[in-house]
Amino acid sequence: MLILIADDDADDRMFLEQALRQNGYTHEVRSVENGEELLDYLNGRGAYTTQSAPRPTLLILDLNMPRMNGFQALGLIKENPNLRRLPVVVMSTSSADEDVVRSYNLGVNSFVIKPFNYNRLVEVIAALKAYWLETVRLPQ
């Protein structure tokens, strides 16, 4: 199992990984900083090969990233027959209805508003971990 975090904020990436660890997640966590890097990772391009970039079990995606935002990346992921089954959880500071609707129209599996409090983040990650990694059966 591997969780890939796509978020341009280094602190957010660190807090997400810490919350995962605090919830007993012992598997690998990787991260990318923007949508272009995310697509390179998922497609094994550039600095990423299938050996250096194993397929994630779950993608946690921020919407507001430079170079290619989360909406653009999500659209390309869900259009790609090799990637479309990858579960994607948008975790964004946005609570705007149009962002939620747009994300689901593009094929996101879950939309979560990023908590501003670390203890709440730990709770949210516990719920995501329980559902996506312990409850549902995902395609191989």
CSV table of C-alpha atoms in Angstrom, one decimal:
chain,number,residue,atom,x,y,z
A,1,MET,CA,0.0,0.0,0.0
A,2,LEU,CA,1.2,3.4,-0.9
A,3,ILE,CA,-0.4,6.8,-0.4
A,4,LEU,CA,0.6,9.6,-2.7
A,5,ILE,CA,0.0,13.2,-1.5
A,6,ALA,CA,-0.1,16.0,-4.1
A,7,ASP,CA,0.2,19.3,-2.4
A,8,ASP,CA,2.4,22.3,-2.9
A,9,ASP,CA,2.6,23.2,0.8
A,10,ALA,CA,5.5,21.3,2.5
A,11,ASP,CA,3.9,21.8,6.0
A,12,ASP,CA,0.6,20.3,4.8
A,13,ARG,CA,2.4,17.3,3.3
A,14,MET,CA,4.3,16.8,6.6
A,15,PHE,CA,1.2,17.1,8.7
A,16,LEU,CA,-0.7,14.7,6.5
A,17,GLU,CA,2.0,12.1,6.8
A,18,GLN,CA,2.3,12.6,10.6
A,19,ALA,CA,-1.5,12.2,10.9
A,20,LEU,CA,-1.3,9.0,8.9
A,21,ARG,CA,1.5,7.7,11.1
A,22,GLN,CA,-0.4,8.7,14.3
A,23,ASN,CA,-3.2,6.6,13.0
A,24,GLY,CA,-1.0,3.5,12.6
A,25,TYR,CA,-0.3,3.7,8.9
A,26,THR,CA,3.0,2.0,8.5
A,27,HIS,CA,3.2,1.8,4.7
A,28,GLU,CA,4.9,4.1,2.3
A,29,VAL,CA,3.9,7.7,1.8
A,30,ARG,CA,5.2,9.7,-1.1
A,31,SER,CA,4.5,13.2,-2.2
A,32,VAL,CA,4.7,15.6,-5.2
A,33,GLU,CA,4.4,19.3,-5.3
A,34,ASN,CA,2.3,20.2,-8.3
A,35,GLY,CA,0.0,18.7,-10.9
A,36,GLU,CA,2.7,18.3,-13.6
A,37,GLU,CA,4.9,16.4,-11.2
A,38,LEU,CA,1.8,14.3,-10.2
A,39,LEU,CA,1.1,13.3,-13.8
A,40,ASP,CA,4.8,12.5,-14.4
A,41,TYR,CA,4.8,10.3,-11.3
A,42,LEU,CA,1.6,8.5,-12.3
A,43,ASN,CA,2.7,8.0,-15.9
A,44,GLY,CA,6.3,7.1,-15.1
A,45,ARG,CA,7.7,10.1,-17.0
A,46,GLY,CA,10.8,12.2,-16.5
A,47,ALA,CA,12.5,11.5,-13.2
A,48,TYR,CA,9.9,8.8,-12.4
A,49,THR,CA,10.0,5.2,-13.6
A,50,THR,CA,7.8,2.3,-12.6
A,51,GLN,CA,10.6,1.2,-10.2
A,52,SER,CA,11.0,4.7,-8.6
A,53,ALA,CA,7.3,5.6,-8.7
A,54,PRO,CA,5.2,2.6,-7.7
A,55,ARG,CA,1.4,2.9,-8.3
A,56,PRO,CA,-0.3,4.4,-5.3
A,57,THR,CA,-3.3,2.8,-3.5
A,58,LEU,CA,-4.8,6.2,-2.8
A,59,LEU,CA,-4.1,9.8,-3.9
A,60,ILE,CA,-4.7,12.7,-1.6
A,61,LEU,CA,-5.0,15.8,-3.9
A,62,ASP,CA,-4.9,19.5,-3.1
A,63,LEU,CA,-6.7,21.7,-5.6
A,64,ASN,CA,-4.6,24.9,-5.4
A,65,MET,CA,-1.2,24.0,-6.8
A,66,PRO,CA,1.1,25.8,-9.2
A,67,ARG,CA,1.9,24.8,-12.8
A,68,MET,CA,-1.2,22.5,-13.0
A,69,ASN,CA,-3.9,22.8,-10.4
A,70,GLY,CA,-5.8,19.9,-8.9
A,71,PHE,CA,-8.8,20.2,-11.1
A,72,GLN,CA,-6.6,20.0,-14.2
A,73,ALA,CA,-4.7,17.0,-12.9
A,74,LEU,CA,-7.9,15.3,-11.7
A,75,GLY,CA,-9.5,15.6,-15.2
A,76,LEU,CA,-6.4,14.1,-16.9
A,77,ILE,CA,-6.3,11.3,-14.3
A,78,LYS,CA,-9.9,10.3,-14.8
A,79,GLU,CA,-9.7,10.6,-18.6
A,80,ASN,CA,-6.8,8.1,-18.7
A,81,PRO,CA,-7.9,4.5,-18.9
A,82,ASN,CA,-4.7,3.4,-17.0
A,83,LEU,CA,-5.3,5.8,-14.1
A,84,ARG,CA,-9.1,6.3,-13.8
A,85,ARG,CA,-9.6,3.6,-11.2
A,86,LEU,CA,-7.1,5.3,-8.8
A,87,PRO,CA,-9.1,6.5,-5.8
A,88,VAL,CA,-8.7,10.2,-5.4
A,89,VAL,CA,-9.6,12.2,-2.3
A,90,VAL,CA,-9.5,15.9,-2.7
A,91,MET,CA,-8.4,17.6,0.4
A,92,SER,CA,-8.7,21.4,0.0
A,93,THR,CA,-9.1,24.5,2.1
A,94,SER,CA,-12.0,25.4,-0.2
A,95,SER,CA,-15.5,24.8,0.9
A,96,ALA,CA,-17.0,26.5,-2.1
A,97,ASP,CA,-20.0,24.5,-3.6
A,98,GLU,CA,-18.7,25.1,-7.1
A,99,ASP,CA,-15.3,23.5,-6.2
A,100,VAL,CA,-17.1,20.5,-4.6
A,101,VAL,CA,-19.4,20.1,-7.6
A,102,ARG,CA,-16.6,20.5,-10.1
A,103,SER,CA,-14.5,17.9,-8.3
A,104,TYR,CA,-17.3,15.3,-8.4
A,105,ASN,CA,-18.1,16.1,-12.0
A,106,LEU,CA,-14.4,15.4,-12.8
A,107,GLY,CA,-14.7,12.0,-11.1
A,108,VAL,CA,-13.2,12.6,-7.6
A,109,ASN,CA,-14.1,9.8,-5.1
A,110,SER,CA,-14.3,12.0,-2.0
A,111,PHE,CA,-14.0,15.7,-1.2
A,112,VAL,CA,-12.7,16.7,2.3
A,113,ILE,CA,-12.2,20.2,3.6
A,114,LYS,CA,-8.7,20.5,5.1
A,115,PRO,CA,-9.0,20.9,8.8
A,116,PHE,CA,-7.1,23.9,10.3
A,117,ASN,CA,-6.5,22.1,13.5
A,118,TYR,CA,-4.0,19.2,13.7
A,119,ASN,CA,-6.2,17.1,16.1
A,120,ARG,CA,-9.1,17.4,13.7
A,121,LEU,CA,-6.8,16.4,10.8
A,122,VAL,CA,-5.8,13.2,12.8
A,123,GLU,CA,-9.6,12.4,13.1
A,124,VAL,CA,-10.2,13.0,9.4
A,125,ILE,CA,-7.3,10.9,8.4
A,126,ALA,CA,-8.5,8.1,10.8
A,127,ALA,CA,-11.8,8.1,8.9
A,128,LEU,CA,-10.1,8.1,5.5
A,129,LYS,CA,-7.8,5.3,6.5
A,130,ALA,CA,-10.6,3.2,7.9
A,131,TYR,CA,-12.7,3.6,4.8
A,132,TRP,CA,-10.2,3.6,1.9
A,133,LEU,CA,-7.6,1.2,3.3
A,134,GLU,CA,-9.5,-1.1,5.7
A,135,THR,CA,-13.1,-1.2,4.5
A,136,VAL,CA,-13.4,-1.0,0.7
A,137,ARG,CA,-11.9,-3.4,-1.7
A,138,LEU,CA,-9.9,-1.6,-4.3
A,139,PRO,CA,-8.9,-2.8,-7.8
A,140,GLN,CA,-5.4,-4.1,-8.2
